[in-house]
Amino acid sequence: MTPAQQVAPILAEQAAVFARLAPGTLDGAVEAIAAAPRVLVWGAGRTGFALMGFAMRLGHLGLDAHWLPGVTTPPLRQGDLLVTNASRGDLPSATAFLRHAATLGARGAVFTAAESGAALDAADLVWRIPAQVWEGDSVLPMGGQYEIALWLFCDLIVARLMERVGLSAADLAARHATVA
């Protein structure tokens, strides 16, 4: 089997996930991020890596965006936005961070595949990506379908924000790290 043949069912699964995405989910995420004076992003595991890349791209857009837990991460303040992930809806760390954000007057957003859960209850904004997490049938094991969909959804947010403010890929590249 060629790589193209092997990836075809994965891409078909991703297309099906985005076909099931509730109307307004992407626009709502774009609006919330654009309105926030500061965005702090947190995630764990492989979804955390997707969100780390998202935080980086928000910085490339020129937004005041930061990855938690960074030693140079500024404080979360009233009106800011904390973006987390709880794919199954009940990640205790995400729930605790969202509850703490609320005590600071910040809004909390959670990416999830779940219909309900403690993290969703603690969030002001729930961005549901209807993908397979651990249970269910997928070509990919252990939540791979959700992880890829999360990465793609975050890139769609970035693309919409780029359009909104009239930035090109070259504009983002100009903010990319030069020492690493």
mmCIF file of C-alpha atoms in Angstrom:
data_model
loop_
_atom_site.group_PDB
_atom_site.id
_atom_site.type_symbol
_atom_site.label_atom_id
_atom_site.label_comp_id
_atom_site.label_asym_id
_atom_site.label_seq_id
_atom_site.Cartn_x
_atom_site.Cartn_y
_atom_site.Cartn_z
ATOM 1 C CA MET A 1 0.000 0.000 0.000
ATOM 2 C CA THR A 2 1.361 3.428 -0.929
ATOM 3 C CA PRO A 3 1.402 6.310 1.553
ATOM 4 C CA ALA A 4 -1.292 8.034 -0.530
ATOM 5 C CA GLN A 5 -3.508 4.951 -0.269
ATOM 6 C CA GLN A 6 -2.859 4.659 3.448
ATOM 7 C CA VAL A 7 -3.652 8.314 4.195
ATOM 8 C CA ALA A 8 -6.853 8.390 2.100
ATOM 9 C CA PRO A 9 -9.111 6.883 4.812
ATOM 10 C CA ILE A 10 -7.607 9.226 7.414
ATOM 11 C CA LEU A 11 -8.408 12.232 5.233
ATOM 12 C CA ALA A 12 -11.911 10.877 4.645
ATOM 13 C CA GLU A 13 -12.414 10.627 8.411
ATOM 14 C CA GLN A 14 -11.265 14.226 8.829
ATOM 15 C CA ALA A 15 -13.674 15.414 6.144
ATOM 16 C CA ALA A 16 -16.490 13.604 7.982
ATOM 17 C CA VAL A 17 -15.523 15.242 11.284
ATOM 18 C CA PHE A 18 -15.657 18.720 9.767
ATOM 19 C CA ALA A 19 -18.944 17.913 8.021
ATOM 20 C CA ARG A 20 -20.425 17.222 11.491
ATOM 21 C CA LEU A 21 -19.043 20.436 13.027
ATOM 22 C CA ALA A 22 -21.886 22.546 14.398
ATOM 23 C CA PRO A 23 -22.553 25.744 12.436
ATOM 24 C CA GLY A 24 -20.960 28.753 14.065
ATOM 25 C CA THR A 25 -18.325 26.820 16.025
ATOM 26 C CA LEU A 26 -15.418 28.150 13.993
ATOM 27 C CA ASP A 27 -16.796 31.696 13.812
ATOM 28 C CA GLY A 28 -17.428 31.696 17.557
ATOM 29 C CA ALA A 29 -13.860 30.659 18.298
ATOM 30 C CA VAL A 30 -12.481 33.314 15.940
ATOM 31 C CA GLU A 31 -14.637 36.028 17.539
ATOM 32 C CA ALA A 32 -13.681 35.063 21.097
ATOM 33 C CA ILE A 33 -9.967 35.024 20.332
ATOM 34 C CA ALA A 34 -10.082 38.275 18.378
ATOM 35 C CA ALA A 35 -11.926 39.999 21.240
ATOM 36 C CA ALA A 36 -9.560 38.882 24.000
ATOM 37 C CA PRO A 37 -6.853 41.293 25.123
ATOM 38 C CA ARG A 38 -4.669 38.289 25.983
ATOM 39 C CA VAL A 39 -4.944 34.578 25.235
ATOM 40 C CA LEU A 40 -3.321 31.911 27.389
ATOM 41 C CA VAL A 41 -3.353 28.368 26.000
ATOM 42 C CA TRP A 42 -2.954 25.081 27.875
ATOM 43 C CA GLY A 43 -3.194 21.420 26.955
ATOM 44 C CA ALA A 44 -1.705 18.071 27.913
ATOM 45 C CA GLY A 45 -0.379 15.118 25.939
ATOM 46 C CA ARG A 46 -0.627 15.039 22.161
ATOM 47 C CA THR A 47 -3.507 17.521 22.163
ATOM 48 C CA GLY A 48 -1.233 19.786 24.188
ATOM 49 C CA PHE A 49 1.285 19.704 21.355
ATOM 50 C CA ALA A 50 -1.458 20.761 18.924
ATOM 51 C CA LEU A 51 -2.404 23.628 21.235
ATOM 52 C CA MET A 52 1.218 24.620 21.720
ATOM 53 C CA GLY A 53 1.464 25.038 17.949
ATOM 54 C CA PHE A 54 -1.765 27.052 18.072
ATOM 55 C CA ALA A 55 -0.367 29.396 20.742
ATOM 56 C CA MET A 56 2.708 29.881 18.567
ATOM 57 C CA ARG A 57 0.612 30.803 15.543
ATOM 58 C CA LEU A 58 -1.479 33.248 17.588
ATOM 59 C CA GLY A 59 1.800 34.937 18.514
ATOM 60 C CA HIS A 60 2.819 34.972 14.859
ATOM 61 C CA LEU A 61 -0.446 36.816 14.207
ATOM 62 C CA GLY A 62 0.756 39.499 16.619
ATOM 63 C CA LEU A 63 -1.718 38.605 19.337
ATOM 64 C CA ASP A 64 -0.774 38.731 23.002
ATOM 65 C CA ALA A 65 -0.826 34.932 23.236
ATOM 66 C CA HIS A 66 1.142 32.602 25.495
ATOM 67 C CA TRP A 67 1.591 28.905 26.208
ATOM 68 C CA LEU A 68 1.108 27.642 29.753
ATOM 69 C CA PRO A 69 3.159 26.826 31.709
ATOM 70 C CA GLY A 70 5.884 29.096 30.430
ATOM 71 C CA VAL A 71 8.231 30.871 32.800
ATOM 72 C CA THR A 72 7.570 34.112 30.931
ATOM 73 C CA THR A 73 3.792 33.670 30.755
ATOM 74 C CA PRO A 74 2.099 36.855 31.961
ATOM 75 C CA PRO A 75 -0.798 36.816 34.404
ATOM 76 C CA LEU A 76 -4.316 35.992 33.336
ATOM 77 C CA ARG A 77 -6.486 39.051 33.926
ATOM 78 C CA GLN A 78 -10.078 40.141 33.726
ATOM 79 C CA GLY A 79 -11.310 39.971 30.137
ATOM 80 C CA ASP A 80 -8.529 37.626 28.999
ATOM 81 C CA LEU A 81 -9.206 34.220 27.483
ATOM 82 C CA LEU A 82 -7.883 30.893 28.709
ATOM 83 C CA VAL A 83 -8.055 28.193 26.023
ATOM 84 C CA THR A 84 -7.833 24.573 27.180
ATOM 85 C CA ASN A 85 -8.554 21.080 25.948
ATOM 86 C CA ALA A 86 -10.588 18.293 27.508
ATOM 87 C CA SER A 87 -11.288 15.920 24.655
ATOM 88 C CA ARG A 88 -13.380 13.601 26.839
ATOM 89 C CA GLY A 89 -14.926 16.469 28.801
ATOM 90 C CA ASP A 90 -13.562 15.625 32.201
ATOM 91 C CA LEU A 91 -9.843 16.431 32.335
ATOM 92 C CA PRO A 92 -9.228 17.510 35.972
ATOM 93 C CA SER A 93 -6.354 19.874 35.132
ATOM 94 C CA ALA A 94 -8.391 21.700 32.488
ATOM 95 C CA THR A 95 -11.354 21.926 34.852
ATOM 96 C CA ALA A 96 -9.183 23.411 37.609
ATOM 97 C CA PHE A 97 -7.602 25.955 35.249
ATOM 98 C CA LEU A 98 -11.004 26.981 33.880
ATOM 99 C CA ARG A 99 -12.437 27.432 37.377
ATOM 100 C CA HIS A 100 -9.426 29.488 38.422
ATOM 101 C CA ALA A 101 -9.701 31.666 35.303
ATOM 102 C CA ALA A 102 -13.282 32.470 36.285
ATOM 103 C CA THR A 103 -12.143 33.696 39.711
ATOM 104 C CA LEU A 104 -9.809 36.123 37.919
ATOM 105 C CA GLY A 105 -12.569 37.460 35.687
ATOM 106 C CA ALA A 106 -11.181 35.781 32.585
ATOM 107 C CA ARG A 107 -13.229 33.749 30.147
ATOM 108 C CA GLY A 108 -12.502 30.086 29.720
ATOM 109 C CA ALA A 109 -12.790 28.091 26.511
ATOM 110 C CA VAL A 110 -12.444 24.361 26.043
ATOM 111 C CA PHE A 111 -11.916 22.268 22.947
ATOM 112 C CA THR A 112 -13.637 18.913 23.328
ATOM 113 C CA ALA A 113 -15.245 16.000 21.567
ATOM 114 C CA ALA A 114 -17.572 15.378 24.510
ATOM 115 C CA GLU A 115 -21.222 16.310 24.910
ATOM 116 C CA SER A 116 -20.844 16.912 28.641
ATOM 117 C CA GLY A 117 -18.337 16.882 31.459
ATOM 118 C CA ALA A 118 -16.858 18.868 34.321
ATOM 119 C CA ALA A 119 -14.524 20.881 32.098
ATOM 120 C CA LEU A 120 -17.407 21.845 29.832
ATOM 121 C CA ASP A 121 -19.428 22.929 32.869
ATOM 122 C CA ALA A 122 -16.509 25.091 34.044
ATOM 123 C CA ALA A 123 -16.000 26.752 30.633
ATOM 124 C CA ASP A 124 -17.690 29.865 29.295
ATOM 125 C CA LEU A 125 -17.134 28.674 25.729
ATOM 126 C CA VAL A 126 -17.239 25.095 24.452
ATOM 127 C CA TRP A 127 -15.779 24.393 21.026
ATOM 128 C CA ARG A 128 -16.875 20.864 20.196
ATOM 129 C CA ILE A 129 -14.976 18.965 17.540
ATOM 130 C CA PRO A 130 -17.080 15.845 16.829
ATOM 131 C CA ALA A 131 -14.233 13.391 16.407
ATOM 132 C CA GLN A 132 -13.426 9.981 17.822
ATOM 133 C CA VAL A 133 -11.359 10.243 20.979
ATOM 134 C CA TRP A 134 -10.404 6.856 22.450
ATOM 135 C CA GLU A 135 -13.565 4.858 22.038
ATOM 136 C CA GLY A 136 -15.086 4.118 18.668
ATOM 137 C CA ASP A 137 -13.926 3.176 15.236
ATOM 138 C CA SER A 138 -11.156 5.096 13.529
ATOM 139 C CA VAL A 139 -8.281 4.305 11.241
ATOM 140 C CA LEU A 140 -6.057 5.938 13.863
ATOM 141 C CA PRO A 141 -5.580 4.633 17.414
ATOM 142 C CA MET A 142 -6.062 6.319 20.777
ATOM 143 C CA GLY A 143 -7.668 9.595 19.774
ATOM 144 C CA GLY A 144 -5.571 10.305 16.719
ATOM 145 C CA GLN A 145 -8.658 11.357 14.785
ATOM 146 C CA TYR A 146 -9.475 14.039 17.381
ATOM 147 C CA GLU A 147 -5.875 15.208 17.683
ATOM 148 C CA ILE A 148 -5.547 15.795 13.939
ATOM 149 C CA ALA A 149 -8.956 17.480 13.816
ATOM 150 C CA LEU A 150 -7.931 19.761 16.700
ATOM 151 C CA TRP A 151 -4.752 20.755 14.863
ATOM 152 C CA LEU A 152 -6.721 21.461 11.672
ATOM 153 C CA PHE A 153 -9.434 23.390 13.528
ATOM 154 C CA CYS A 154 -6.788 25.591 15.155
ATOM 155 C CA ASP A 155 -5.190 26.235 11.757
ATOM 156 C CA LEU A 156 -8.620 27.224 10.424
ATOM 157 C CA ILE A 157 -8.932 29.738 13.273
ATOM 158 C CA VAL A 158 -5.539 31.174 12.347
ATOM 159 C CA ALA A 159 -6.483 31.371 8.660
ATOM 160 C CA ARG A 160 -9.723 33.206 9.523
ATOM 161 C CA LEU A 161 -7.859 35.617 11.805
ATOM 162 C CA MET A 162 -5.314 36.261 9.037
ATOM 163 C CA GLU A 163 -8.145 37.125 6.632
ATOM 164 C CA ARG A 164 -9.832 39.285 9.235
ATOM 165 C CA VAL A 165 -6.804 41.523 9.785
ATOM 166 C CA GLY A 166 -5.310 41.247 6.298
ATOM 167 C CA LEU A 167 -2.123 39.367 7.156
ATOM 168 C CA SER A 168 -0.197 37.121 4.780
ATOM 169 C CA ALA A 169 1.953 34.095 5.485
ATOM 170 C CA ALA A 170 4.969 36.397 5.038
ATOM 171 C CA ASP A 171 3.613 38.669 7.783
ATOM 172 C CA LEU A 172 3.413 35.712 10.155
ATOM 173 C CA ALA A 173 6.858 34.493 9.121
ATOM 174 C CA ALA A 174 8.299 37.879 10.037
ATOM 175 C CA ARG A 175 7.270 37.158 13.662
ATOM 176 C CA HIS A 176 8.693 33.616 13.679
ATOM 177 C CA ALA A 177 11.592 32.844 15.989
ATOM 178 C CA THR A 178 15.027 33.415 14.513
ATOM 179 C CA VAL A 179 16.990 31.823 17.341
ATOM 180 C CA ALA A 180 16.054 28.313 18.382
#
